[in-house]
Coordinates of C-alpha atoms in Angstrom, one line a residue:
Chain A
X448 CA -26.1 6.8 -24.4
X449 CA -29.2 8.6 -25.7
X450 CA -29.0 10.1 -29.2
X451 CA -30.8 13.1 -30.5
X452 CA -34.2 12.7 -32.0
X453 CA -37.4 14.6 -32.8
X454 CA -39.7 15.3 -30.0
X455 CA -42.6 12.9 -29.9
X456 CA -45.4 15.4 -29.7
X457 CA -44.2 17.5 -32.6
X458 CA -43.3 14.7 -35.0
X459 CA -46.3 12.5 -34.3
X460 CA -48.5 15.6 -34.7
X461 CA -46.9 16.3 -38.1
X462 CA -47.3 12.8 -39.4
X463 CA -50.9 12.8 -38.4
X464 CA -51.5 16.2 -40.0
X465 CA -49.9 15.0 -43.3
X466 CA -52.1 12.0 -43.7
X467 CA -55.3 13.6 -42.5
X468 CA -56.6 14.7 -45.9
X469 CA -55.8 13.0 -49.2
X470 CA -54.6 15.6 -51.7
X471 CA -55.1 18.4 -49.1
X472 CA -53.0 21.6 -48.8
X473 CA -50.7 20.0 -46.2
X474 CA -49.8 17.1 -48.5
X475 CA -49.2 19.3 -51.5
X476 CA -46.9 21.6 -49.4
X477 CA -45.0 18.6 -48.2
X478 CA -44.4 17.2 -51.7
X479 CA -43.5 20.7 -52.9
X480 CA -40.7 21.2 -50.4
X481 CA -39.5 17.6 -50.8
X482 CA -38.3 18.5 -54.3
X483 CA -35.5 20.7 -52.8
X484 CA -33.4 19.5 -49.9
X485 CA -32.7 22.9 -48.5
X486 CA -36.4 23.8 -48.5
X487 CA -37.3 20.5 -47.0
X488 CA -34.7 21.0 -44.2
X489 CA -36.0 24.5 -43.3
X490 CA -39.6 23.3 -43.5
X491 CA -39.0 20.3 -41.2
X492 CA -36.8 22.3 -38.7
X493 CA -39.6 24.8 -38.5
X494 CA -42.2 22.1 -37.6
X495 CA -40.4 19.8 -35.3
X496 CA -38.1 20.5 -32.4
X497 CA -35.2 18.2 -31.4
X498 CA -34.7 16.5 -28.1
X499 CA -31.3 16.8 -26.7
X500 CA -28.9 13.9 -26.8
X501 CA -25.6 12.8 -28.3
X502 CA -24.6 13.0 -31.9
X503 CA -24.2 10.0 -34.1
X504 CA -22.1 9.3 -37.2
X505 CA -23.5 9.4 -40.7
X506 CA -22.8 7.3 -43.7
X507 CA -19.4 8.2 -45.1
X508 CA -20.1 8.8 -48.8
X509 CA -23.2 10.3 -50.5
X510 CA -25.7 7.7 -51.6
X511 CA -27.4 7.6 -55.0
X512 CA -31.2 7.2 -55.0
X513 CA -30.9 3.5 -55.6
X514 CA -28.3 3.0 -52.9
X515 CA -30.6 4.8 -50.4
X516 CA -33.8 2.9 -51.3
X517 CA -32.0 -0.5 -51.3
X518 CA -28.8 -0.1 -49.5
X519 CA -26.0 -2.5 -50.5
X520 CA -24.7 -4.8 -47.9
X521 CA -21.5 -2.9 -47.4
X522 CA -23.5 0.3 -46.6
X523 CA -25.7 -1.4 -44.1
X524 CA -22.6 -3.0 -42.5
X525 CA -20.9 0.4 -42.3
X526 CA -23.9 2.0 -40.7
X527 CA -24.4 -0.7 -38.1
X528 CA -20.8 -0.6 -37.1
X529 CA -21.1 3.2 -36.6
X530 CA -24.5 2.8 -34.8
X531 CA -23.5 0.0 -32.4
X532 CA -24.4 2.2 -29.4
X533 CA -28.0 2.7 -30.4
X534 CA -30.3 0.6 -28.2
X535 CA -33.3 -1.4 -29.4
X536 CA -35.6 0.9 -27.4
X537 CA -34.4 3.9 -29.4
X538 CA -34.2 2.0 -32.6
X539 CA -37.9 1.2 -32.7
X540 CA -38.9 4.9 -32.6
X541 CA -40.0 6.8 -35.7
X542 CA -38.8 10.1 -33.9
X543 CA -35.3 8.8 -33.9
X544 CA -35.1 7.6 -37.5
X545 CA -36.8 10.7 -38.8
X546 CA -34.0 12.7 -37.3
X547 CA -31.3 10.3 -38.6
X548 CA -32.7 10.8 -42.1
X549 CA -32.9 14.5 -41.7
X550 CA -29.3 14.7 -40.6
X551 CA -28.3 12.7 -43.8
X552 CA -30.2 15.3 -45.9
X553 CA -28.6 18.2 -44.0
X554 CA -25.1 16.9 -44.7
X555 CA -25.8 16.1 -48.3
X556 CA -25.5 12.3 -48.0
X557 CA -29.0 11.9 -49.6
X558 CA -31.4 14.3 -51.3
X559 CA -34.9 15.0 -49.9
X560 CA -36.7 13.8 -53.0
X561 CA -35.1 10.3 -52.6
X562 CA -37.8 9.8 -50.0
X563 CA -40.5 9.8 -52.7
X564 CA -38.8 7.4 -55.0
X565 CA -40.6 4.3 -56.0
X566 CA -39.2 0.8 -55.7
X567 CA -37.1 -1.0 -58.2
X568 CA -36.7 0.5 -61.6
X569 CA -39.8 2.6 -61.5
X570 CA -39.7 6.5 -61.6
X571 CA -37.4 8.3 -59.2
X572 CA -38.6 10.6 -56.4
X573 CA -38.4 13.9 -58.3
X574 CA -40.3 12.5 -61.3
X575 CA -43.0 11.0 -59.2
X576 CA -43.6 14.3 -57.3
X577 CA -43.7 16.3 -60.5
X578 CA -46.2 13.9 -62.0
X579 CA -48.6 13.8 -59.1
X580 CA -48.5 17.6 -58.5
X581 CA -49.3 18.0 -62.2
X582 CA -52.2 15.5 -62.2
X583 CA -53.5 16.5 -58.8
X584 CA -55.1 13.1 -58.1
X585 CA -55.7 13.1 -54.3
X586 CA -55.2 9.3 -54.1
X587 CA -51.8 9.4 -55.9
X588 CA -50.7 12.5 -53.9
X589 CA -51.6 10.6 -50.6
X590 CA -49.8 7.5 -51.7
X591 CA -46.5 9.4 -52.4
X592 CA -46.8 11.3 -49.1
X593 CA -47.1 8.1 -47.2
X594 CA -44.2 6.5 -49.1
X595 CA -42.1 9.5 -48.3
X596 CA -43.0 9.4 -44.6
X597 CA -42.3 5.7 -44.5
X598 CA -38.8 6.2 -45.9
X599 CA -38.2 9.2 -43.7
X600 CA -38.9 7.2 -40.5
X601 CA -41.6 4.7 -40.9
X602 CA -45.3 5.6 -40.5
X603 CA -46.7 3.9 -37.4
X604 CA -50.1 5.5 -38.0
X605 CA -50.6 3.2 -41.0
X606 CA -49.9 -0.5 -40.6
X607 CA -48.3 -0.1 -37.2
X608 CA -44.7 0.2 -35.9
X609 CA -43.4 -2.4 -38.3
X610 CA -43.1 0.2 -41.0
X611 CA -40.2 1.6 -39.1
X612 CA -38.2 -1.6 -39.4
X613 CA -39.4 -2.4 -42.9
X614 CA -39.7 0.9 -44.9
X615 CA -37.1 3.3 -43.4
X616 CA -33.8 2.3 -45.0
X617 CA -31.6 3.5 -42.1
X618 CA -33.8 1.7 -39.6
X619 CA -33.7 -1.4 -41.7
X620 CA -29.9 -1.3 -41.8
X621 CA -29.7 -1.1 -38.0
X622 CA -32.3 -3.9 -37.4
X623 CA -30.7 -6.2 -39.8
X624 CA -27.3 -5.6 -38.2
X625 CA -28.8 -6.1 -34.7
X626 CA -30.5 -9.4 -35.6
X627 CA -27.4 -10.7 -37.4
X628 CA -25.2 -9.8 -34.4
X629 CA -27.6 -11.5 -32.0
X630 CA -27.6 -14.6 -34.1
X631 CA -23.8 -14.8 -34.3
X632 CA -23.6 -14.3 -30.5
X633 CA -26.2 -17.0 -29.8
X634 CA -25.1 -19.6 -32.2
X635 CA -21.3 -19.0 -32.5
X636 CA -21.0 -21.5 -35.3
X637 CA -23.2 -19.8 -37.9
X638 CA -21.5 -18.4 -41.0
X639 CA -21.9 -14.6 -40.7
X640 CA -22.0 -14.0 -44.4
X641 CA -24.7 -16.5 -44.9
X642 CA -26.7 -15.1 -42.0
X643 CA -26.5 -11.6 -43.5
X644 CA -27.5 -12.9 -46.9
X645 CA -30.5 -14.7 -45.4
X646 CA -31.7 -11.5 -43.8
X647 CA -31.3 -9.7 -47.2
X648 CA -33.0 -12.2 -49.5
X649 CA -35.5 -9.6 -50.6
X650 CA -37.7 -6.9 -49.2
X651 CA -40.8 -9.1 -48.8
X652 CA -38.9 -11.8 -47.0
X653 CA -37.4 -9.2 -44.6
X654 CA -40.8 -7.8 -44.0
X655 CA -42.2 -11.2 -43.1
X656 CA -39.3 -12.0 -40.9
X657 CA -39.2 -8.7 -39.0
X658 CA -43.0 -8.6 -38.6
X659 CA -42.7 -12.0 -37.0
X660 CA -40.0 -10.8 -34.7
X661 CA -41.9 -7.7 -33.4
X662 CA -45.4 -9.1 -33.3
X663 CA -47.1 -9.7 -30.0
X664 CA -47.0 -13.3 -28.9
X665 CA -44.8 -14.3 -31.8
X666 CA -42.5 -17.3 -31.6
X667 CA -39.9 -15.2 -33.3
X668 CA -39.8 -12.9 -30.3
X669 CA -37.4 -15.4 -28.6
X670 CA -33.8 -14.7 -29.5
X671 CA -32.7 -18.3 -29.4
X672 CA -35.6 -19.6 -31.5
X673 CA -35.2 -17.1 -34.2
X674 CA -31.4 -17.5 -34.2
X675 CA -31.7 -21.2 -34.6
X676 CA -34.3 -21.0 -37.4
X677 CA -32.4 -18.3 -39.4
X678 CA -29.2 -20.3 -38.8
X679 CA -30.9 -23.4 -40.2
X680 CA -32.1 -21.5 -43.2
X681 CA -28.7 -19.9 -43.8
X682 CA -27.1 -23.3 -44.0
X683 CA -29.2 -24.0 -47.1
X684 CA -27.3 -21.4 -49.0
X685 CA -24.3 -22.6 -50.9
X686 CA -20.7 -21.3 -50.6
X687 CA -21.5 -18.5 -53.2
X688 CA -24.5 -17.5 -51.0
X689 CA -27.0 -18.7 -53.6
X690 CA -30.1 -20.6 -52.7
X691 CA -30.0 -24.2 -53.9
X692 CA -32.8 -25.4 -56.2
X693 CA -34.2 -27.8 -53.7
X694 CA -34.4 -25.1 -51.0
X695 CA -35.9 -22.3 -53.2
X696 CA -39.4 -22.8 -51.8
X697 CA -38.2 -22.0 -48.2
X698 CA -37.0 -18.5 -49.1
X699 CA -40.5 -17.3 -50.0
X700 CA -42.3 -15.0 -47.5
X701 CA -45.5 -17.1 -47.5
X702 CA -43.5 -20.2 -46.7
X703 CA -41.7 -18.5 -43.9
X704 CA -45.1 -17.5 -42.5
X705 CA -46.2 -21.1 -42.5
X706 CA -43.0 -22.3 -40.9
X707 CA -43.3 -19.8 -38.1
X708 CA -46.9 -20.8 -37.6
X709 CA -46.0 -24.5 -37.4
X710 CA -43.4 -23.7 -34.8
X711 CA -46.0 -21.7 -33.0
X712 CA -48.2 -24.7 -32.8
X713 CA -45.4 -26.8 -31.3
X714 CA -44.6 -24.0 -28.8
X715 CA -48.2 -24.1 -27.6
X716 CA -47.4 -27.3 -25.8
X717 CA -43.6 -27.4 -25.5
X718 CA -41.3 -24.5 -24.5
X719 CA -38.5 -24.7 -27.0
X720 CA -36.2 -22.0 -25.6
X721 CA -35.0 -24.3 -22.8
X722 CA -33.0 -26.2 -25.5
X723 CA -29.7 -24.8 -26.8
X724 CA -29.5 -23.2 -30.3
X725 CA -27.8 -26.3 -31.8
X726 CA -30.5 -28.6 -30.6
X727 CA -33.2 -26.3 -31.9
X728 CA -31.5 -26.0 -35.3
X729 CA -31.5 -29.8 -35.6
X730 CA -35.2 -29.9 -34.6
X731 CA -36.1 -27.2 -37.1
X732 CA -34.1 -28.9 -39.9
X733 CA -35.8 -32.2 -39.2
X734 CA -39.3 -31.1 -38.6
X735 CA -40.0 -27.8 -40.3
X736 CA -37.5 -27.3 -43.1
X737 CA -37.7 -30.4 -45.1
X738 CA -36.6 -29.7 -48.7
X739 CA -37.7 -31.5 -51.9
Chain B
X180 CA -66.3 -25.9 -28.3
X181 CA -67.2 -28.8 -26.0
X182 CA -65.4 -29.2 -22.7
X183 CA -63.9 -32.4 -24.0
X184 CA -62.4 -30.5 -26.9
X185 CA -61.0 -27.9 -24.7
X186 CA -59.3 -30.5 -22.5
X187 CA -57.7 -32.3 -25.5
X188 CA -56.1 -29.4 -27.2
X189 CA -52.8 -30.4 -25.4
X190 CA -51.4 -33.9 -25.1
X191 CA -51.3 -33.6 -21.3
X192 CA -53.6 -31.8 -18.7
X193 CA -52.7 -28.1 -18.2
X194 CA -53.9 -25.6 -15.7
X195 CA -54.9 -22.3 -17.5
X196 CA -57.9 -20.2 -18.3
X197 CA -60.3 -22.0 -20.6
X198 CA -58.8 -25.5 -19.9
X199 CA -60.9 -27.7 -17.6
X200 CA -58.2 -30.3 -17.1
X201 CA -57.8 -29.4 -13.4
X202 CA -61.4 -28.6 -12.4
X203 CA -60.5 -27.3 -8.9
X204 CA -57.0 -26.2 -9.7
X205 CA -55.9 -22.6 -9.3
X206 CA -52.7 -20.7 -10.4
X207 CA -52.1 -17.4 -8.7
X208 CA -49.2 -15.1 -9.3
X209 CA -48.5 -12.0 -7.4
X210 CA -46.3 -9.2 -8.8
X211 CA -44.6 -6.4 -7.1
X212 CA -42.8 -3.8 -9.1
X213 CA -39.3 -2.6 -8.1
X214 CA -38.7 1.0 -7.3
X215 CA -36.3 1.3 -10.1
X216 CA -39.0 0.6 -12.7
X217 CA -36.8 -2.1 -14.2
X218 CA -37.5 -5.1 -12.0
X219 CA -40.3 -7.1 -10.5
X220 CA -40.7 -9.8 -7.8
X221 CA -43.1 -12.5 -8.6
X222 CA -44.5 -15.2 -6.3
X223 CA -46.3 -18.2 -7.7
X224 CA -48.9 -20.5 -6.1
X225 CA -50.7 -23.5 -7.4
X226 CA -53.5 -25.2 -5.4
X227 CA -55.8 -28.1 -5.9
X228 CA -53.7 -29.7 -8.7
X229 CA -51.9 -32.5 -6.8
X230 CA -50.0 -33.8 -9.8
X231 CA -48.5 -30.5 -10.5
X232 CA -47.8 -29.8 -6.9
X233 CA -45.9 -33.1 -6.7
X234 CA -43.7 -32.2 -9.7
X235 CA -42.9 -28.9 -8.1
X236 CA -41.9 -30.6 -4.8
X237 CA -39.9 -33.1 -6.7
X238 CA -38.0 -30.4 -8.6
X239 CA -39.0 -31.5 -12.1
X240 CA -41.4 -28.6 -12.6
X241 CA -40.2 -25.1 -12.3
X242 CA -42.1 -21.8 -12.1
X243 CA -41.0 -19.1 -14.4
X244 CA -42.2 -16.0 -16.2
X245 CA -42.1 -14.8 -19.8
X246 CA -41.1 -11.2 -20.3
X247 CA -42.1 -9.8 -23.6
X248 CA -41.3 -6.4 -25.2
X249 CA -42.6 -7.0 -28.8
X250 CA -41.5 -3.7 -30.1
X251 CA -37.9 -4.6 -29.7
X252 CA -38.3 -8.3 -30.5
X253 CA -37.7 -9.5 -27.0
X254 CA -39.3 -12.5 -25.4
X255 CA -37.4 -14.0 -22.5
X256 CA -38.1 -16.9 -20.2
X257 CA -36.9 -16.4 -16.7
X258 CA -37.1 -19.6 -14.6
X259 CA -37.2 -19.8 -10.8
X260 CA -34.7 -22.1 -9.0
X261 CA -36.1 -25.6 -8.7
X262 CA -38.6 -26.0 -5.9
X263 CA -38.8 -22.3 -5.4
X264 CA -42.0 -20.2 -5.7
X265 CA -40.5 -16.8 -6.0
X266 CA -38.3 -14.9 -8.4
X267 CA -36.9 -11.5 -9.2
X268 CA -36.7 -10.5 -12.8
X269 CA -34.7 -7.5 -14.1
X270 CA -34.4 -6.1 -17.5
X271 CA -32.1 -3.5 -19.1
X272 CA -33.0 0.0 -20.1
X273 CA -32.0 -0.8 -23.7
X274 CA -35.1 -2.9 -24.2
X275 CA -37.5 -0.7 -22.3
X276 CA -39.4 0.6 -25.3
X277 CA -42.8 -0.1 -23.9
X278 CA -44.3 -1.6 -20.7
X279 CA -43.2 -5.3 -20.8
X280 CA -45.8 -8.0 -20.7
X281 CA -45.4 -10.8 -18.2
X282 CA -46.9 -14.2 -18.2
X283 CA -46.3 -16.6 -15.3
X284 CA -45.8 -20.3 -16.2
X285 CA -45.0 -23.7 -14.8
X286 CA -42.8 -25.8 -17.0
X287 CA -41.8 -29.5 -16.9
X288 CA -38.0 -29.5 -16.8
X289 CA -37.3 -33.1 -16.1
X290 CA -36.5 -35.8 -18.7
X291 CA -39.4 -37.0 -20.8
X292 CA -41.6 -39.3 -18.8
X293 CA -44.8 -41.3 -18.9
X294 CA -47.5 -41.1 -16.2
X295 CA -50.8 -42.7 -15.8
X296 CA -53.3 -40.2 -14.4
X297 CA -55.7 -41.0 -11.6
X298 CA -58.3 -39.1 -9.6
X299 CA -55.6 -38.4 -7.0
X300 CA -53.9 -36.2 -9.5
X301 CA -56.8 -33.8 -9.4
X302 CA -57.5 -34.0 -13.1
X303 CA -60.9 -34.1 -14.7
X304 CA -62.6 -37.4 -15.2
X305 CA -61.8 -37.5 -18.9
X306 CA -58.1 -37.6 -18.1
X307 CA -58.3 -40.3 -15.4
X308 CA -56.9 -43.7 -16.5
X309 CA -55.0 -42.1 -19.4
X310 CA -51.3 -42.5 -19.9
X311 CA -49.6 -39.2 -20.9
X312 CA -46.2 -38.5 -22.1
X313 CA -44.6 -35.3 -20.6
X314 CA -41.9 -33.9 -22.8
X315 CA -39.2 -31.7 -21.4
X316 CA -40.5 -28.1 -21.7
X317 CA -44.2 -29.1 -21.3
X318 CA -46.3 -26.1 -20.3
X319 CA -48.1 -27.5 -17.3
X320 CA -49.7 -24.3 -16.2
X321 CA -50.0 -20.7 -17.5
X322 CA -51.2 -17.7 -15.5
X323 CA -52.9 -14.6 -16.9
X324 CA -50.9 -11.9 -18.7
X325 CA -49.8 -9.2 -16.4
X326 CA -48.9 -5.9 -17.9
X327 CA -46.3 -4.0 -16.1
X328 CA -47.4 -0.5 -15.5
X329 CA -45.6 2.6 -16.7
X330 CA -43.0 4.3 -14.5
X331 CA -45.6 6.8 -13.2
X332 CA -48.0 4.1 -12.4
X333 CA -45.3 2.4 -10.3
X334 CA -45.6 5.6 -8.3
X335 CA -49.3 5.2 -7.7
X336 CA -50.8 2.8 -5.1
X337 CA -54.6 2.7 -5.5
X338 CA -56.4 2.2 -2.2
X339 CA -60.1 1.3 -2.2
X340 CA -62.2 3.7 -0.1
X341 CA -65.8 2.6 -0.1
X342 CA -66.9 5.8 1.6
X343 CA -66.1 7.9 -1.4
X344 CA -68.9 8.8 -3.8
X345 CA -68.8 7.2 -7.3
X346 CA -66.2 8.7 -9.6
X347 CA -64.2 10.4 -6.9
X348 CA -60.6 10.0 -5.7
X349 CA -57.8 11.8 -3.8
X350 CA -54.0 11.8 -4.2
X351 CA -51.5 12.0 -1.3
X352 CA -47.8 11.5 -1.2
X353 CA -46.3 8.9 1.0
X354 CA -42.6 8.2 1.7
X355 CA -43.0 4.9 3.7
X356 CA -40.8 2.4 2.1
X357 CA -39.9 4.6 -0.9
X358 CA -41.8 7.4 -2.5
X359 CA -45.3 6.8 -3.9
X360 CA -48.6 8.5 -4.2
X361 CA -51.5 6.9 -2.4
X362 CA -54.6 7.2 -4.5
X363 CA -57.7 6.8 -2.4
X364 CA -60.4 5.9 -4.8
X365 CA -64.1 5.1 -4.9
X366 CA -64.8 1.5 -5.9
X367 CA -65.6 2.3 -9.6
X368 CA -62.3 4.3 -10.0
X369 CA -60.3 1.7 -8.0
X370 CA -61.6 -1.0 -10.3
X371 CA -60.7 1.0 -13.4
X372 CA -57.2 1.6 -12.2
X373 CA -56.5 -2.0 -11.0
X374 CA -58.2 -3.9 -13.8
X375 CA -57.2 -1.7 -16.7
X376 CA -60.7 -1.6 -18.1
X377 CA -61.9 1.0 -20.6
X378 CA -58.5 2.3 -21.7
X379 CA -59.7 5.7 -22.9
X380 CA -61.4 6.5 -19.6
X381 CA -58.5 5.1 -17.6
X382 CA -56.1 7.3 -19.6
X383 CA -58.2 10.4 -18.6
X384 CA -58.2 9.3 -14.9
X385 CA -54.5 8.7 -15.0
X386 CA -53.9 12.2 -16.5
X387 CA -55.9 13.7 -13.6
X388 CA -54.0 11.7 -11.0
X389 CA -50.6 12.4 -12.5
X390 CA -51.5 16.1 -12.8
X391 CA -52.1 16.1 -9.1
X392 CA -48.8 14.3 -8.5
X393 CA -46.9 16.9 -10.5
X394 CA -48.7 19.7 -8.5
X395 CA -47.5 18.1 -5.3
X396 CA -43.9 17.7 -6.6
X397 CA -43.9 21.3 -7.9
X398 CA -45.0 22.5 -4.5
X399 CA -43.0 20.3 -2.1
X400 CA -40.1 19.0 -4.2
X401 CA -38.8 22.0 -6.0
X402 CA -35.1 22.9 -5.9
X403 CA -35.7 25.3 -3.0
X404 CA -37.2 22.7 -0.8
X405 CA -35.5 20.6 1.8
X406 CA -37.1 17.5 0.3
X407 CA -34.8 15.8 -2.1
X408 CA -35.6 13.2 -4.7
X409 CA -32.2 11.7 -4.5
X410 CA -33.3 8.9 -2.3
X411 CA -36.2 7.9 -4.6
X412 CA -35.1 6.2 -7.8
X413 CA -38.7 6.1 -9.2
X414 CA -39.0 9.9 -8.8
X415 CA -35.7 10.3 -10.6
X416 CA -37.0 8.1 -13.4
X417 CA -40.2 10.2 -13.6
X418 CA -38.1 13.4 -13.9
X419 CA -36.1 11.8 -16.7
X420 CA -39.2 10.8 -18.5
X421 CA -40.6 14.4 -18.3
X422 CA -37.3 15.6 -19.7
X423 CA -37.2 13.0 -22.5
X424 CA -40.8 13.3 -23.6
X425 CA -41.8 16.9 -22.9
X426 CA -38.4 18.6 -22.4
X427 CA -39.5 20.1 -19.1
X428 CA -39.3 19.7 -15.4
X429 CA -41.6 20.5 -12.5
X430 CA -39.0 23.1 -11.3
X431 CA -39.4 25.1 -14.6
X432 CA -41.0 28.5 -14.4
X433 CA -44.5 28.3 -15.9
X434 CA -44.6 24.5 -15.5
X435 CA -48.3 23.5 -15.6
X436 CA -48.9 20.2 -13.8
X437 CA -52.2 19.3 -15.4
X438 CA -51.1 20.3 -18.9
X439 CA -47.9 18.2 -18.6
X440 CA -50.0 15.3 -17.3
X441 CA -52.4 15.5 -20.2
X442 CA -49.5 15.7 -22.7
X443 CA -48.1 12.5 -21.2
X444 CA -51.5 10.8 -21.2
X445 CA -53.5 12.4 -24.0
X446 CA -57.0 11.0 -24.3
X447 CA -57.2 9.4 -27.7
X448 CA -60.4 10.2 -29.6
X449 CA -60.4 8.2 -32.8
X450 CA -62.3 9.2 -35.9
X451 CA -63.3 7.0 -38.8
X452 CA -60.6 8.7 -41.0
X453 CA -57.8 7.8 -38.5
X454 CA -58.8 4.2 -38.6
X455 CA -58.9 4.0 -42.4
X456 CA -56.9 1.0 -43.6
X457 CA -54.4 2.1 -46.3
X458 CA -54.6 0.3 -49.6
X459 CA -51.3 -0.7 -51.2

């Protein structure tokens, strides 16, 4: 099944045009239309054509700005269940997720200005847009345009394709669901709730994890190896899905990077994927996840 | 880095580029793409590395190949049957986000064992007389990365023609053993296409070649022609790619073969602004 998405040529061209000149007319126009969902829809529909394909389901209820930026687990689960037919090949494309986000705006599930919202408790999208258009600082304008594009679909032109998996909330929901599903299928004994919690520790941790998964020559590219490692990490959560004191240090992005690096060194001289997930989990627990 | 340091990076001798452990050893892997664009056949050959050859014969070392599609987080190891030198690898459409990368490999798949190396094993002097421990999964040999070419490139078979003047080539269709385009190329163009040097120039050449292919298809494989693409899966895949990426077909009125080819293979001209690193 192939789902509808933006045409590559149009949408890639639009993104490049929007980041070409900091504070330029194109960026100001973009932020202006972003304030109003209907204007944004018309503007985007005018600029980008749609490639034919099947329809897909949308999230059931409207989301608040906070729920869109940082989707609760139940929203991500609902979305992944609805989007089970999407393939990884389609799910790594900004053209696809851009269209998914547009459809949610078209149906009133989210508002266009949510795309410009900051993280955490900082100003919302509408406030940010108003502030920068008033101040007219090119750097600030450019920053918000890039933030909005990342939320819309990811912005491969800056920092590579990983922004699709990290910054676009809908794409992030799918990839978390996909990886969790893979792990459960590979390990069969892992606790699904704990696996999902490990993938949702925080945004920085997810960024480190998914970057490792999709990097060239990464050890995490192997399904069994990443399943075993995430399984081992998830077992360090208690029954309330909290991180124990002694394991706190392992759930920090920098530490995950070190662990992946050390596994990489081992992989240089021994292929680990020939072992089963249980054996690998034991190996990782003994050699790479020692807790204090 | 000294030659001794290169050799001792691993706890056992390995045959791979930059490693002098088997001074005369060679690992060759030949790859042939399937017509469906979703499979390859690989044949492996190791020579002048007697220790490795003995393990292969014994069945405790197996050839294999890694298939990587980083964009979708896929890295798979496909092993040959023990004692076999050939394999066929297939992959699904659902992970076909970019041209997969392949790396042939020879792995030790027996139980961990110790072995005292001698000159007869074909190893460098620095290894001779040493006792090594081979763990299960030891990477005994690694070939060079092979990049699977795009669907269209699977349609192209470059042929060297030394009579051609530098920078020239010609494209002709051939239906022997499945549809493909024979690209007769001067040595410099042949080298560019085969060895994937100079990506930007290669892209431009590819656009020109594919443009010619589309012109031939438009002329001889239109809906009114007797020629049908039904028997050629790779042509059907190309048609699907045109529809997916450019929403057009060589049968369309006004279809411009060269324009379509350059839209599929635009030459990238980067400016300093495009390469600017964004600050967070």
